[in-house]
Short mmCIF file of C-alpha atoms in Angstrom, two decimals:
data_model
loop_
_atom_site.label_atom_id
_atom_site.label_comp_id
_atom_site.label_asym_id
_atom_site.label_seq_id
_atom_site.Cartn_x
_atom_site.Cartn_y
_atom_site.Cartn_z
CA ASP A 587 0.01 0.01 0.02
CA ALA A 588 3.06 2.20 -0.46
CA GLY A 589 1.86 5.70 -1.27
CA ILE A 590 5.37 6.56 -2.42
CA THR A 591 7.69 4.58 -4.62
CA GLN A 592 11.17 5.18 -5.75
CA SER A 593 12.81 3.82 -8.88
CA PRO A 594 15.20 2.27 -9.48
CA ARG A 595 15.93 0.61 -6.16
CA HIS A 596 19.51 -0.04 -7.08
CA LYS A 597 21.73 1.37 -9.78
CA VAL A 598 25.38 1.13 -10.75
CA THR A 599 26.56 3.75 -13.22
CA GLU A 600 29.81 5.03 -14.56
CA THR A 601 31.45 8.33 -13.76
CA GLY A 602 30.33 11.06 -16.14
CA THR A 603 26.98 9.52 -17.12
CA PRO A 604 23.67 11.21 -16.43
CA VAL A 605 21.33 9.46 -14.00
CA THR A 606 17.70 10.18 -13.17
CA LEU A 607 15.94 8.89 -10.09
CA ARG A 608 12.24 8.92 -9.84
CA CYS A 609 9.94 9.47 -6.90
CA HIS A 610 6.27 8.73 -7.50
CA GLN A 611 3.48 9.36 -5.02
CA THR A 612 -0.23 8.52 -5.00
CA GLU A 613 -1.12 10.64 -1.97
CA ASN A 614 -1.50 13.96 -3.78
CA HIS A 615 0.78 15.59 -1.26
CA ARG A 616 2.08 19.03 -2.08
CA TYR A 617 5.56 18.76 -0.53
CA MET A 618 8.24 16.43 -1.85
CA TYR A 619 11.86 16.16 -0.78
CA TRP A 620 15.02 14.40 -1.96
CA TYR A 621 17.62 13.44 0.71
CA ARG A 622 20.87 11.59 0.57
CA GLN A 623 22.21 9.39 3.31
CA ASP A 624 25.91 8.73 3.84
CA PRO A 625 27.82 7.09 6.62
CA GLY A 626 28.75 9.49 9.38
CA HIS A 627 26.07 11.98 8.30
CA GLY A 628 22.44 12.42 8.99
CA LEU A 629 20.21 12.51 6.01
CA ARG A 630 20.82 15.74 4.06
CA LEU A 631 18.44 17.68 1.88
CA ILE A 632 19.32 17.87 -1.80
CA HIS A 633 16.23 19.61 -3.27
CA TYR A 634 12.62 19.98 -2.43
CA SER A 635 9.35 20.91 -4.09
CA TYR A 636 6.38 22.76 -2.75
CA GLY A 637 4.22 22.37 -5.79
CA VAL A 638 4.20 21.60 -9.50
CA LYS A 639 7.13 23.46 -11.07
CA ASP A 640 8.05 24.94 -7.65
CA THR A 641 11.40 23.66 -6.46
CA ASP A 642 14.27 24.89 -4.38
CA LYS A 643 17.76 23.89 -3.39
CA GLY A 644 18.77 22.17 -0.21
CA GLU A 645 21.99 21.84 1.72
CA VAL A 646 23.82 19.58 -0.82
CA SER A 647 22.39 20.58 -4.14
CA ASP A 648 25.61 20.92 -6.19
CA GLY A 649 25.66 18.48 -9.09
CA TYR A 650 21.92 17.73 -8.89
CA SER A 651 18.83 19.11 -10.57
CA VAL A 652 15.21 18.29 -10.14
CA SER A 653 11.94 18.62 -11.95
CA ARG A 654 8.30 18.33 -10.99
CA SER A 655 5.99 18.60 -13.97
CA LYS A 656 3.06 16.95 -12.19
CA THR A 657 2.03 16.51 -8.57
CA GLU A 658 2.82 12.79 -8.38
CA ASP A 659 6.38 12.76 -9.78
CA PHE A 660 9.56 14.35 -8.48
CA LEU A 661 12.69 13.55 -10.56
CA LEU A 662 16.23 13.89 -9.33
CA THR A 663 18.94 14.14 -12.03
CA LEU A 664 22.66 13.78 -11.63
CA GLU A 665 23.85 15.56 -14.78
CA SER A 666 27.24 13.93 -14.78
CA ALA A 667 27.65 11.38 -12.01
CA THR A 668 30.73 11.45 -9.79
CA SER A 669 32.00 8.95 -7.21
CA SER A 670 31.14 11.44 -4.45
CA GLN A 671 27.44 10.94 -5.41
CA THR A 672 27.56 7.29 -4.42
CA SER A 673 24.91 7.21 -1.73
CA VAL A 674 21.51 6.09 -0.72
CA TYR A 675 18.80 8.51 -1.88
CA PHE A 676 15.48 8.90 -0.16
CA CYS A 677 12.39 10.70 -1.30
CA ALA A 678 9.90 11.94 1.24
CA ILE A 679 6.46 13.56 1.01
CA SER A 680 4.33 15.58 3.40
CA GLU A 681 0.82 16.88 3.12
CA LEU A 682 1.40 20.04 5.16
CA PRO A 683 4.35 22.37 5.55
CA ARG A 684 6.51 21.56 8.53
CA GLY A 685 5.36 17.96 8.42
CA ASP A 686 2.52 18.65 10.83
CA LEU A 687 0.88 15.38 9.77
CA GLY A 688 4.16 13.55 9.48
CA TYR A 689 6.32 12.45 6.55
CA THR A 690 6.25 9.34 4.38
CA PHE A 691 9.53 8.11 3.02
CA GLY A 692 10.25 5.99 -0.01
CA SER A 693 12.30 2.82 0.31
CA GLY A 694 15.41 4.44 -1.03
CA THR A 695 17.61 4.11 -4.09
CA ARG A 696 21.10 2.78 -3.65
CA LEU A 697 23.32 4.45 -6.27
CA THR A 698 26.90 3.41 -6.91
CA VAL A 699 29.02 5.48 -9.25
CA VAL A 700 32.12 3.60 -10.46
CA LYS B 509 27.25 21.83 10.88
CA ASN B 510 24.83 19.42 12.47
CA GLU B 511 22.54 21.18 14.83
CA VAL B 512 21.00 17.97 16.25
CA GLU B 513 22.99 15.78 18.54
CA GLN B 514 21.90 12.30 19.48
CA SER B 515 23.22 10.03 22.19
CA PRO B 516 24.28 7.33 22.43
CA GLN B 517 25.44 6.63 18.91
CA ASN B 518 25.22 2.91 19.52
CA LEU B 519 23.25 1.02 22.12
CA THR B 520 23.08 -2.68 22.89
CA ALA B 521 20.43 -3.95 25.21
CA GLN B 522 18.98 -7.23 26.42
CA GLU B 523 15.43 -8.11 25.60
CA GLY B 524 13.04 -6.59 28.17
CA GLU B 525 15.24 -3.66 29.09
CA PHE B 526 14.02 -0.07 29.24
CA ILE B 527 15.70 1.96 26.52
CA THR B 528 16.31 5.73 26.43
CA ILE B 529 17.68 7.62 23.41
CA ASN B 530 18.39 11.32 23.73
CA CYS B 531 18.28 14.20 21.27
CA SER B 532 19.55 17.72 21.87
CA TYR B 533 19.30 20.64 19.47
CA SER B 534 20.85 24.02 19.43
CA VAL B 535 18.19 26.24 17.95
CA GLY B 536 14.68 27.13 18.99
CA ILE B 537 12.21 24.84 17.28
CA SER B 538 8.51 24.39 17.28
CA ALA B 539 8.42 20.65 16.70
CA LEU B 540 10.64 17.61 16.57
CA HIS B 541 10.23 14.30 14.78
CA TRP B 542 11.36 10.86 15.76
CA LEU B 543 11.94 8.32 12.93
CA GLN B 544 12.88 4.69 12.77
CA GLN B 545 15.07 3.19 10.09
CA HIS B 546 14.90 -0.57 9.80
CA PRO B 547 17.92 -2.71 8.93
CA GLY B 548 16.49 -2.99 5.40
CA GLY B 549 16.73 0.75 5.07
CA GLY B 550 13.10 1.85 5.15
CA ILE B 551 12.30 4.96 7.23
CA VAL B 552 9.13 5.35 9.23
CA SER B 553 7.80 8.36 11.10
CA LEU B 554 7.17 7.55 14.75
CA PHE B 555 6.23 10.82 16.42
CA MET B 556 5.95 14.54 15.91
CA LEU B 557 6.25 16.46 19.16
CA SER B 558 5.77 20.13 19.95
CA SER B 559 5.37 19.75 23.71
CA GLY B 560 4.91 17.25 26.53
CA LYS B 561 4.74 13.56 25.78
CA LYS B 562 3.32 11.11 23.24
CA LYS B 563 2.89 7.38 23.54
CA HIS B 564 2.35 4.70 20.95
CA GLY B 565 2.45 1.16 22.16
CA ARG B 566 5.77 0.58 23.92
CA LEU B 567 7.24 3.78 22.55
CA ILE B 568 7.16 7.04 24.51
CA ALA B 569 8.55 10.34 23.29
CA THR B 570 9.01 13.43 25.42
CA ILE B 571 10.19 16.93 24.65
CA ASN B 572 11.27 19.94 26.68
CA ILE B 573 11.25 22.88 24.36
CA GLN B 574 12.89 25.24 26.86
CA GLU B 575 15.77 22.84 27.50
CA LYS B 576 16.01 21.94 23.81
CA HIS B 577 15.95 18.25 24.57
CA SER B 578 13.88 15.27 23.58
CA SER B 579 13.95 11.59 24.57
CA LEU B 580 12.61 8.43 23.01
CA HIS B 581 11.87 5.59 25.44
CA ILE B 582 11.19 1.98 24.62
CA THR B 583 9.65 -0.13 27.33
CA ALA B 584 10.03 -3.93 27.43
CA SER B 585 12.42 -3.86 24.49
CA HIS B 586 12.29 -6.68 21.94
CA PRO B 587 14.76 -7.79 19.24
CA ARG B 588 12.33 -6.43 16.61
CA ASP B 589 13.00 -2.96 18.03
CA SER B 590 16.52 -3.24 16.63
CA ALA B 591 16.86 -0.31 14.22
CA VAL B 592 18.39 3.14 13.88
CA TYR B 593 16.36 5.84 15.66
CA ILE B 594 16.66 9.31 14.27
CA CYS B 595 15.46 12.67 15.57
CA ALA B 596 14.89 15.61 13.26
CA TRP B 597 13.49 19.09 13.37
CA VAL B 598 11.91 21.18 10.68
CA GLY B 599 14.65 23.49 9.50
CA GLY B 600 12.96 25.34 6.69
CA SER B 601 9.74 27.14 5.87
CA GLN B 602 8.81 24.47 3.38
CA GLY B 603 9.13 21.61 5.87
CA ASN B 604 12.52 20.11 5.15
CA LEU B 605 14.01 18.21 8.04
CA ILE B 606 17.36 18.62 9.73
CA PHE B 607 18.40 15.19 10.89
CA GLY B 608 20.50 13.84 13.68
CA LYS B 609 22.99 11.07 12.81
CA GLY B 610 20.92 8.45 14.47
CA THR B 611 21.25 5.97 17.31
CA LYS B 612 21.76 2.36 16.34
CA LEU B 613 19.92 0.09 18.73
CA SER B 614 20.49 -3.60 18.95
CA VAL B 615 18.31 -5.65 21.27
CA LYS B 616 19.62 -9.13 22.05
CA PRO B 617 17.30 -12.05 22.89
#
C-alpha cells in the first residue's frame, strides 16, 4: 500500500554519465523532498518541491537538478555522476508544511558510481 | 554543521530492558520528529512532538522545548526494536527536516 515509490531501487553507473531517479506518489501531497544518506552523516536535503514546477535547493544541491511537472512525480537528475554521489537516496512527502501530519519516506535508491 | 545531537550513537540492550535515546538541539524549534530506520533501510515516522509527551504502544517520546531536549523511550524492548532511531526538526519554511546522525539500537534475545 506504499503511497510513495522510488525507482530504481539499485543502480550502478559510470562516472560522467547522467542518471535520473524517480519518486512517485499516489497521496496527492504538495511537498516532496530528496535526501541523501551517507555514513557519518544524517540525511541531508538535496532539493525539495512545494508544488508543481516549484522547487528549491537544499544543503547539498551541487551536481543535482530536479523537476516536478506533475504532482505525483519528483525527478532527481545527476547531470554527470561522480563517485562522491555514491549514496542512498530517499524521497519523502508531506501533506502540510513543517510535516505537521508527518512524513512518508520512500524505500530508497542505492546508487553506486564507479 | 549538524545542529541535532543524538546520544548514544550505539546502544546494545537485552530483551526486556528499558531503553532511552536522547536528542539535543541548538536552535529554537516548534516541533521535533522521531523516525525509525529498519535494517532493510526503510524509514518510518514515529512521532511529531511540539510539547509534552506522546505514547504509541511501547514507545514514548518526550520533549522539553525550553531545555532543547527530547527523549525516546522503549519499554520492554524486543529484538524487533533493533533499528536506527533518528530525531529531526523542521529546518525550513517548506518543511525540510534537519536530521541527527541516528542511534543504532541492537536488542539481544
